[in-house]
Amino acid sequence: MVCDDLSLPLHNEQTIPGQGTCEKAVTGFTLALEATQAMPLLKGKEITWTEALTKAGALLREANHPLIHGLIGDLIDSKAAHKLAEHFAGTVDHRHGDAIARNLRIYQQGGWQVSSMGEVRNRADLVILVCDDLETTLPRLQEKVLHSEARLHTSAPPTVYTLDENRLETLSILRARLANKPLQTDTSATDELLSLINKADYPVFMIGPLQDKATELIIRTCVGLVRDMNEQQRCALLLLGTGEGDITAQLSGAWHNGFGIRTSFTKGYPVQDLQMHSGDRLLQSGESDLLVWISTLSSDPPPNVTQPTIVIGHPAMTFKTDPPELFLPVSIPGIHRAGYLHRADGLRMVPLNALIESPLSSSAALCEQLIAQEPRPC
Amino acid sequence: MLTRLKGARLYDPVNQINGEVGDVWIRDNLICAAPDNPAEADKTINLEGKILMAGAIDIHSHIAGGNVNSARVLLPEQHLAEQARYPQHPFSSAKWSAADTGYRYAEMGFTTVVEPAVLPINAAQVHAELADIPIIDTAGLAIVGNDDFLLRMLRYKAEQARINDYIAWTLHATQCLGVKVINAGGATAFKFNQRQLNLDDEVPMYGMSSRDILTAVQRAVVQLGIAHPVHVHCNNLGIPGNVSTALETIKAAEGMPMHLAHVQFYGYGDQGDSGFSSGAKALADAVMANPNITVDVGQVLFGQTVTISGDVMRQFDARHIANPKKWVVWEGEDGGGGIVPFQYRPKNQVNALQWAIGLELFLLIDDPWRIFFTTDHPNGAPFTAYPELFRLLMDRDYRNLWLDKINAKSADISLLRHLDREYDLYEIAIMTRAAPAKLLGLSDRGHLSVGAIADIAVYQPQDNKAALFGKAELVLKDGVTVVEKGQVVHSLQGKTHAVAPGFDSAIESAVSRYFDRYHLMKMDHYKLSPQHLLETVGSELVLH
Ligand SMILES: [Zn+2]
């Protein structure tokens, strides 16, 4: 989650003490300040920027099907990625493409009825949590959204009900009971939740990161429940992204190529295919012959693949196994340069400001240079 | 660089030029006076026999923002790509993308387009999208009227001057050109499970009516001296009999400037055995009788489209008519919205009558300075269908051909067969150039006066007006040739326009405290910074 009360997502506790600790933020910030790699690396050896750009341009031009993947970055990085994919006839995906694609499938089949983080904070009187451990996935959510006492029309925080691992069953039974459908099973385990829902004015199903094998079905059930319930009362979903720029990658992709991630330009025009254009699938099958991994918000190395890899990435990135063909360190949004990143519900773009000067180029400037090497056809 | 556009028939209502043959001279990005010696021209473009107007301006078209973008994602099947239209320009193969929006408007000679629904919390994304739309200039209208801060001010009977400060601050925070009120209080009432809100219904929890909110905002706009009048999306959109709501809203304006958006969707009576009839005559009469009122039509044209609106209450109500069967309703801080795909069919009685009502309004409101050319893109039809609408307005025989094809009952009860009026080129130039520039307060465009920006559209005269306006012969944006023979030949970065009325800084302290209490962010991070926008998304703001 982008900690939205602060100027950037990575450093908050450094400047504003006493608001609780966001582990993710501290780690990100410390790494960013320690970042030292200023020169590009060819197979782990420093080269000049001119050499690096020539090499990267050649790799992109010669590739039959470059995959632009990762996209762990902000709006500027995402736009650069989508432009690169279009120009070099490649395909674009995000590290969390599986989760994004799963939600897109549900959305594109029937739509949904959703709320925002701010609305839940200010209005929800019952929050039904559908996610893995909040402390690790969305560390500041409790404090910022669930525990607030200054709310628009009441001072009472919402009742929070966390669904256990029997989520799917609970939700299915709940849906049937709310629709007054007779059930053969023992439904007493859902009595409490049902009565909470019946008493609530604005119950919200908050869906966060979820490792459950049945995640797609769980979300579909929530979508259906919310749709049914709104016929009579108010109710909504709050779908939260996994983070790492997933929402920004999808939304900015949509206004650039019409669709978002998993969109391929190999035919010269955009085609989205949520299964076939999975980055991991394209790498495993060998259909993509070049990986361009963009990651400015995370210093995690790219996946280890057989294809030559260009990393446009966080300057503190280290490579445990073989170094990539090319590593192009770039500026970090919210540390070295300004940017924007969507909040976890997608409604708001949070501004990121530069904190310290850096000689590093942005991913956008780098990609523009690569694109300029090969003029478009007339 | 001095360019001579030579010998075209000029249509420039601001200067009362109606088809006279003449030259237009351009120095760099502006229209300039003819030099003493025509030989000074660096470049002469011979336009003899062609029609020349200022670039067209669209005052209400949903081209950017979270709601539009979510509609794109909801309906991939509606914009599948087949080929690159302009291989030399990025993303030209991506239909319904930001790039495509700019290219397709430019091809028709449009050079300025207003996105009329900027929810403040989503404003940064709107500006990012606008900045990615090539060629055309843009602007946004900030949505107010469901914002808790404003409603609290009204509940506690704040002075009008403080409300003015808040409205001015909102424009400052969102970098918009004007304000829009969408079903004032409606999104708020929906949050309390209310499913309809009339003009005089009370908004739950706040103790004031929709009318009270609208009036306060209208006064603020007038008193702040904002050029564009309050842009109103009335209550009860799409409901049979809602013409009475539009008439009451016109009365509520009390003689002060007010713009009613997409009035076709409010031109509905409830007469006849189906309980759905045309209210166009009554509405047109009211508009003609109230010179403070301007309207745009939101014309329906037949085919598949998608409705996108910040009127979350009405969009929720429309979920049952979704075609294909999928819909989205979302709520956020101070508003919400909905996306409902829809197909207008000529044989459907209601759709056919909607089509006719829009045209009746165009033809009955006999003042092209006060009625504006829109389809409420994409709600009535996508803007790419504009050529068809030009033809319907300019060609009575063509209209009559359609009347034989649509639902017979609707054709029978419509006044359309009795309306002979055909728009001429001068009226089109008023409605799509001179009047919108005036309505938006963009005095540097919409005309061919010396000093105006050189946004120019040139057309080939022909009987088929759809062909005439569908592909401009030549389009200049800021003096640069961007379209030739209906094809984009050059792309450039457009600018985004906004206003910056002054306000008492005390309001910032109040808003800031409010943000600390109720929002997930500090006010300082909510306000857009022009410098940050320029650095990050490349948007070039022009303040008026
Ligand atoms: Zn509209």
mmCIF file with all atom_site columns, C-alpha atoms in Angstrom, chain A residues 215-317:
data_model
loop_
_atom_site.group_PDB
_atom_site.id
_atom_site.type_symbol
_atom_site.label_atom_id
_atom_site.label_alt_id
_atom_site.label_comp_id
_atom_site.label_asym_id
_atom_site.label_entity_id
_atom_site.label_seq_id
_atom_site.pdbx_PDB_ins_code
_atom_site.Cartn_x
_atom_site.Cartn_y
_atom_site.Cartn_z
_atom_site.occupancy
_atom_site.B_iso_or_equiv
_atom_site.pdbx_formal_charge
_atom_site.auth_seq_id
_atom_site.auth_comp_id
_atom_site.auth_asym_id
_atom_site.auth_atom_id
_atom_site.pdbx_PDB_model_num
ATOM 1   C CA . THR A 1 215 ? -8.760  -17.073 -4.630  1.00 0.00 ? 215 THR A CA 1
ATOM 2   C CA . GLU A 1 216 ? -10.531 -16.529 -7.936  1.00 0.00 ? 216 GLU A CA 1
ATOM 3   C CA . LEU A 1 217 ? -13.634 -18.302 -6.701  1.00 0.00 ? 217 LEU A CA 1
ATOM 4   C CA . ILE A 1 218 ? -13.504 -16.430 -3.403  1.00 0.00 ? 218 ILE A CA 1
ATOM 5   C CA . ILE A 1 219 ? -13.419 -13.085 -5.181  1.00 0.00 ? 219 ILE A CA 1
ATOM 6   C CA . ARG A 1 220 ? -16.183 -14.137 -7.564  1.00 0.00 ? 220 ARG A CA 1
ATOM 7   C CA . THR A 1 221 ? -18.323 -15.114 -4.615  1.00 0.00 ? 221 THR A CA 1
ATOM 8   C CA . CYS A 1 222 ? -17.715 -11.750 -2.965  1.00 0.00 ? 222 CYS A CA 1
ATOM 9   C CA . VAL A 1 223 ? -18.557 -9.940  -6.207  1.00 0.00 ? 223 VAL A CA 1
ATOM 10  C CA . GLY A 1 224 ? -21.807 -11.888 -6.421  1.00 0.00 ? 224 GLY A CA 1
ATOM 11  C CA . LEU A 1 225 ? -22.651 -11.342 -2.774  1.00 0.00 ? 225 LEU A CA 1
ATOM 12  C CA . VAL A 1 226 ? -22.182 -7.610  -3.058  1.00 0.00 ? 226 VAL A CA 1
ATOM 13  C CA . ARG A 1 227 ? -24.247 -7.500  -6.232  1.00 0.00 ? 227 ARG A CA 1
ATOM 14  C CA . ASP A 1 228 ? -27.102 -9.418  -4.565  1.00 0.00 ? 228 ASP A CA 1
ATOM 15  C CA . MET A 1 229 ? -27.049 -7.394  -1.369  1.00 0.00 ? 229 MET A CA 1
ATOM 16  C CA . ASN A 1 230 ? -27.160 -4.021  -3.101  1.00 0.00 ? 230 ASN A CA 1
ATOM 17  C CA . GLU A 1 231 ? -30.586 -4.827  -4.457  1.00 0.00 ? 231 GLU A CA 1
ATOM 18  C CA . GLN A 1 232 ? -31.915 -3.983  -0.987  1.00 0.00 ? 232 GLN A CA 1
ATOM 19  C CA . GLN A 1 233 ? -29.168 -2.466  1.111   1.00 0.00 ? 233 GLN A CA 1
ATOM 20  C CA . ARG A 1 234 ? -25.754 -0.895  0.698   1.00 0.00 ? 234 ARG A CA 1
ATOM 21  C CA . CYS A 1 235 ? -22.602 -2.915  0.561   1.00 0.00 ? 235 CYS A CA 1
ATOM 22  C CA . ALA A 1 236 ? -19.364 -2.874  -1.429  1.00 0.00 ? 236 ALA A CA 1
ATOM 23  C CA . LEU A 1 237 ? -16.093 -4.571  -2.205  1.00 0.00 ? 237 LEU A CA 1
ATOM 24  C CA . LEU A 1 238 ? -12.725 -3.050  -1.600  1.00 0.00 ? 238 LEU A CA 1
ATOM 25  C CA . LEU A 1 239 ? -10.160 -4.703  -3.832  1.00 0.00 ? 239 LEU A CA 1
ATOM 26  C CA . LEU A 1 240 ? -6.591  -3.878  -2.938  1.00 0.00 ? 240 LEU A CA 1
ATOM 27  C CA . GLY A 1 241 ? -3.599  -4.372  -5.173  1.00 0.00 ? 241 GLY A CA 1
ATOM 28  C CA . THR A 1 242 ? -0.606  -6.447  -4.231  1.00 0.00 ? 242 THR A CA 1
ATOM 29  C CA . GLY A 1 243 ? 1.686   -3.426  -4.412  1.00 0.00 ? 243 GLY A CA 1
ATOM 30  C CA . GLU A 1 244 ? 4.935   -2.940  -6.303  1.00 0.00 ? 244 GLU A CA 1
ATOM 31  C CA . GLY A 1 245 ? 3.285   -0.760  -8.912  1.00 0.00 ? 245 GLY A CA 1
ATOM 32  C CA . ASP A 1 246 ? 0.773   -3.386  -10.049 1.00 0.00 ? 246 ASP A CA 1
ATOM 33  C CA . ILE A 1 247 ? -2.170  -0.998  -10.283 1.00 0.00 ? 247 ILE A CA 1
ATOM 34  C CA . THR A 1 248 ? -0.182  1.744   -11.962 1.00 0.00 ? 248 THR A CA 1
ATOM 35  C CA . ALA A 1 249 ? 1.137   -0.723  -14.535 1.00 0.00 ? 249 ALA A CA 1
ATOM 36  C CA . GLN A 1 250 ? -2.374  -1.902  -15.392 1.00 0.00 ? 250 GLN A CA 1
ATOM 37  C CA . LEU A 1 251 ? -4.124  1.474   -15.385 1.00 0.00 ? 251 LEU A CA 1
ATOM 38  C CA . SER A 1 252 ? -1.512  3.445   -17.290 1.00 0.00 ? 252 SER A CA 1
ATOM 39  C CA . GLY A 1 253 ? -1.173  0.549   -19.713 1.00 0.00 ? 253 GLY A CA 1
ATOM 40  C CA . ALA A 1 254 ? -4.893  0.831   -20.370 1.00 0.00 ? 254 ALA A CA 1
ATOM 41  C CA . TRP A 1 255 ? -4.776  4.437   -21.474 1.00 0.00 ? 255 TRP A CA 1
ATOM 42  C CA . HIS A 1 256 ? -1.642  3.801   -23.548 1.00 0.00 ? 256 HIS A CA 1
ATOM 43  C CA . ASN A 1 257 ? -2.463  0.570   -25.354 1.00 0.00 ? 257 ASN A CA 1
ATOM 44  C CA . GLY A 1 258 ? -6.191  0.310   -24.638 1.00 0.00 ? 258 GLY A CA 1
ATOM 45  C CA . PHE A 1 259 ? -5.923  -2.806  -22.478 1.00 0.00 ? 259 PHE A CA 1
ATOM 46  C CA . GLY A 1 260 ? -3.139  -2.826  -19.897 1.00 0.00 ? 260 GLY A CA 1
ATOM 47  C CA . ILE A 1 261 ? -0.711  -5.613  -19.060 1.00 0.00 ? 261 ILE A CA 1
ATOM 48  C CA . ARG A 1 262 ? -0.328  -8.899  -20.955 1.00 0.00 ? 262 ARG A CA 1
ATOM 49  C CA . THR A 1 263 ? -0.718  -6.923  -24.130 1.00 0.00 ? 263 THR A CA 1
ATOM 50  C CA . SER A 1 264 ? 1.468   -7.844  -27.061 1.00 0.00 ? 264 SER A CA 1
ATOM 51  C CA . PHE A 1 265 ? 2.534   -5.738  -30.038 1.00 0.00 ? 265 PHE A CA 1
ATOM 52  C CA . THR A 1 266 ? 4.118   -8.604  -31.958 1.00 0.00 ? 266 THR A CA 1
ATOM 53  C CA . LYS A 1 267 ? 1.514   -8.198  -34.706 1.00 0.00 ? 267 LYS A CA 1
ATOM 54  C CA . GLY A 1 268 ? 2.084   -4.452  -34.919 1.00 0.00 ? 268 GLY A CA 1
ATOM 55  C CA . TYR A 1 269 ? -1.064  -3.689  -32.967 1.00 0.00 ? 269 TYR A CA 1
ATOM 56  C CA . PRO A 1 270 ? -2.067  -4.366  -29.361 1.00 0.00 ? 270 PRO A CA 1
ATOM 57  C CA . VAL A 1 271 ? -3.576  -7.724  -28.464 1.00 0.00 ? 271 VAL A CA 1
ATOM 58  C CA . GLN A 1 272 ? -4.327  -8.546  -24.860 1.00 0.00 ? 272 GLN A CA 1
ATOM 59  C CA . ASP A 1 273 ? -4.415  -12.182 -23.834 1.00 0.00 ? 273 ASP A CA 1
ATOM 60  C CA . LEU A 1 274 ? -4.508  -12.784 -20.115 1.00 0.00 ? 274 LEU A CA 1
ATOM 61  C CA . GLN A 1 275 ? -3.267  -16.389 -20.439 1.00 0.00 ? 275 GLN A CA 1
ATOM 62  C CA . MET A 1 276 ? -1.078  -16.514 -23.521 1.00 0.00 ? 276 MET A CA 1
ATOM 63  C CA . HIS A 1 277 ? 0.761   -13.284 -22.762 1.00 0.00 ? 277 HIS A CA 1
ATOM 64  C CA . SER A 1 278 ? 1.762   -14.246 -19.247 1.00 0.00 ? 278 SER A CA 1
ATOM 65  C CA . GLY A 1 279 ? 5.388   -13.199 -18.919 1.00 0.00 ? 279 GLY A CA 1
ATOM 66  C CA . ASP A 1 280 ? 6.415   -16.355 -17.122 1.00 0.00 ? 280 ASP A CA 1
ATOM 67  C CA . ARG A 1 281 ? 4.770   -18.497 -19.789 1.00 0.00 ? 281 ARG A CA 1
ATOM 68  C CA . LEU A 1 282 ? 6.475   -16.598 -22.617 1.00 0.00 ? 282 LEU A CA 1
ATOM 69  C CA . LEU A 1 283 ? 9.829   -17.091 -20.912 1.00 0.00 ? 283 LEU A CA 1
ATOM 70  C CA . GLN A 1 284 ? 9.340   -20.778 -20.120 1.00 0.00 ? 284 GLN A CA 1
ATOM 71  C CA . SER A 1 285 ? 8.061   -21.658 -23.573 1.00 0.00 ? 285 SER A CA 1
ATOM 72  C CA . GLY A 1 286 ? 10.862  -19.727 -25.220 1.00 0.00 ? 286 GLY A CA 1
ATOM 73  C CA . GLU A 1 287 ? 8.419   -17.625 -27.249 1.00 0.00 ? 287 GLU A CA 1
ATOM 74  C CA . SER A 1 288 ? 10.132  -14.528 -25.907 1.00 0.00 ? 288 SER A CA 1
ATOM 75  C CA . ASP A 1 289 ? 13.812  -14.337 -26.720 1.00 0.00 ? 289 ASP A CA 1
ATOM 76  C CA . LEU A 1 290 ? 14.728  -11.285 -24.636 1.00 0.00 ? 290 LEU A CA 1
ATOM 77  C CA . LEU A 1 291 ? 13.731  -10.242 -21.124 1.00 0.00 ? 291 LEU A CA 1
ATOM 78  C CA . VAL A 1 292 ? 13.697  -6.568  -20.216 1.00 0.00 ? 292 VAL A CA 1
ATOM 79  C CA . TRP A 1 293 ? 13.143  -6.437  -16.451 1.00 0.00 ? 293 TRP A CA 1
ATOM 80  C CA . ILE A 1 294 ? 12.113  -3.050  -15.102 1.00 0.00 ? 294 ILE A CA 1
ATOM 81  C CA . SER A 1 295 ? 12.285  -2.682  -11.337 1.00 0.00 ? 295 SER A CA 1
ATOM 82  C CA . THR A 1 296 ? 12.934  0.646   -9.666  1.00 0.00 ? 296 THR A CA 1
ATOM 83  C CA . LEU A 1 297 ? 10.951  0.176   -6.453  1.00 0.00 ? 297 LEU A CA 1
ATOM 84  C CA . SER A 1 298 ? 12.494  -3.158  -5.567  1.00 0.00 ? 298 SER A CA 1
ATOM 85  C CA . SER A 1 299 ? 16.116  -4.226  -5.554  1.00 0.00 ? 299 SER A CA 1
ATOM 86  C CA . ASP A 1 300 ? 15.158  -7.888  -5.963  1.00 0.00 ? 300 ASP A CA 1
ATOM 87  C CA . PRO A 1 301 ? 16.974  -9.407  -8.930  1.00 0.00 ? 301 PRO A CA 1
ATOM 88  C CA . PRO A 1 302 ? 15.034  -10.541 -12.012 1.00 0.00 ? 302 PRO A CA 1
ATOM 89  C CA . PRO A 1 303 ? 13.968  -14.170 -12.453 1.00 0.00 ? 303 PRO A CA 1
ATOM 90  C CA . ASN A 1 304 ? 16.780  -16.447 -13.562 1.00 0.00 ? 304 ASN A CA 1
ATOM 91  C CA . VAL A 1 305 ? 15.982  -17.341 -17.162 1.00 0.00 ? 305 VAL A CA 1
ATOM 92  C CA . THR A 1 306 ? 17.827  -18.687 -20.178 1.00 0.00 ? 306 THR A CA 1
ATOM 93  C CA . GLN A 1 307 ? 17.013  -15.638 -22.297 1.00 0.00 ? 307 GLN A CA 1
ATOM 94  C CA . PRO A 1 308 ? 19.442  -12.717 -22.333 1.00 0.00 ? 308 PRO A CA 1
ATOM 95  C CA . THR A 1 309 ? 18.210  -10.147 -19.824 1.00 0.00 ? 309 THR A CA 1
ATOM 96  C CA . ILE A 1 310 ? 18.386  -6.367  -19.707 1.00 0.00 ? 310 ILE A CA 1
ATOM 97  C CA . VAL A 1 311 ? 17.666  -5.003  -16.257 1.00 0.00 ? 311 VAL A CA 1
ATOM 98  C CA . ILE A 1 312 ? 16.538  -1.406  -15.981 1.00 0.00 ? 312 ILE A CA 1
ATOM 99  C CA . GLY A 1 313 ? 16.591  -1.242  -12.280 1.00 0.00 ? 313 GLY A CA 1
ATOM 100 C CA . HIS A 1 314 ? 17.171  -0.158  -8.748  1.00 0.00 ? 314 HIS A CA 1
ATOM 101 C CA . PRO A 1 315 ? 20.827  0.841   -8.320  1.00 0.00 ? 315 PRO A CA 1
ATOM 102 C CA . ALA A 1 316 ? 21.184  -1.348  -5.210  1.00 0.00 ? 316 ALA A CA 1
ATOM 103 C CA . MET A 1 317 ? 20.209  -4.484  -7.075  1.00 0.00 ? 317 MET A CA 1
#
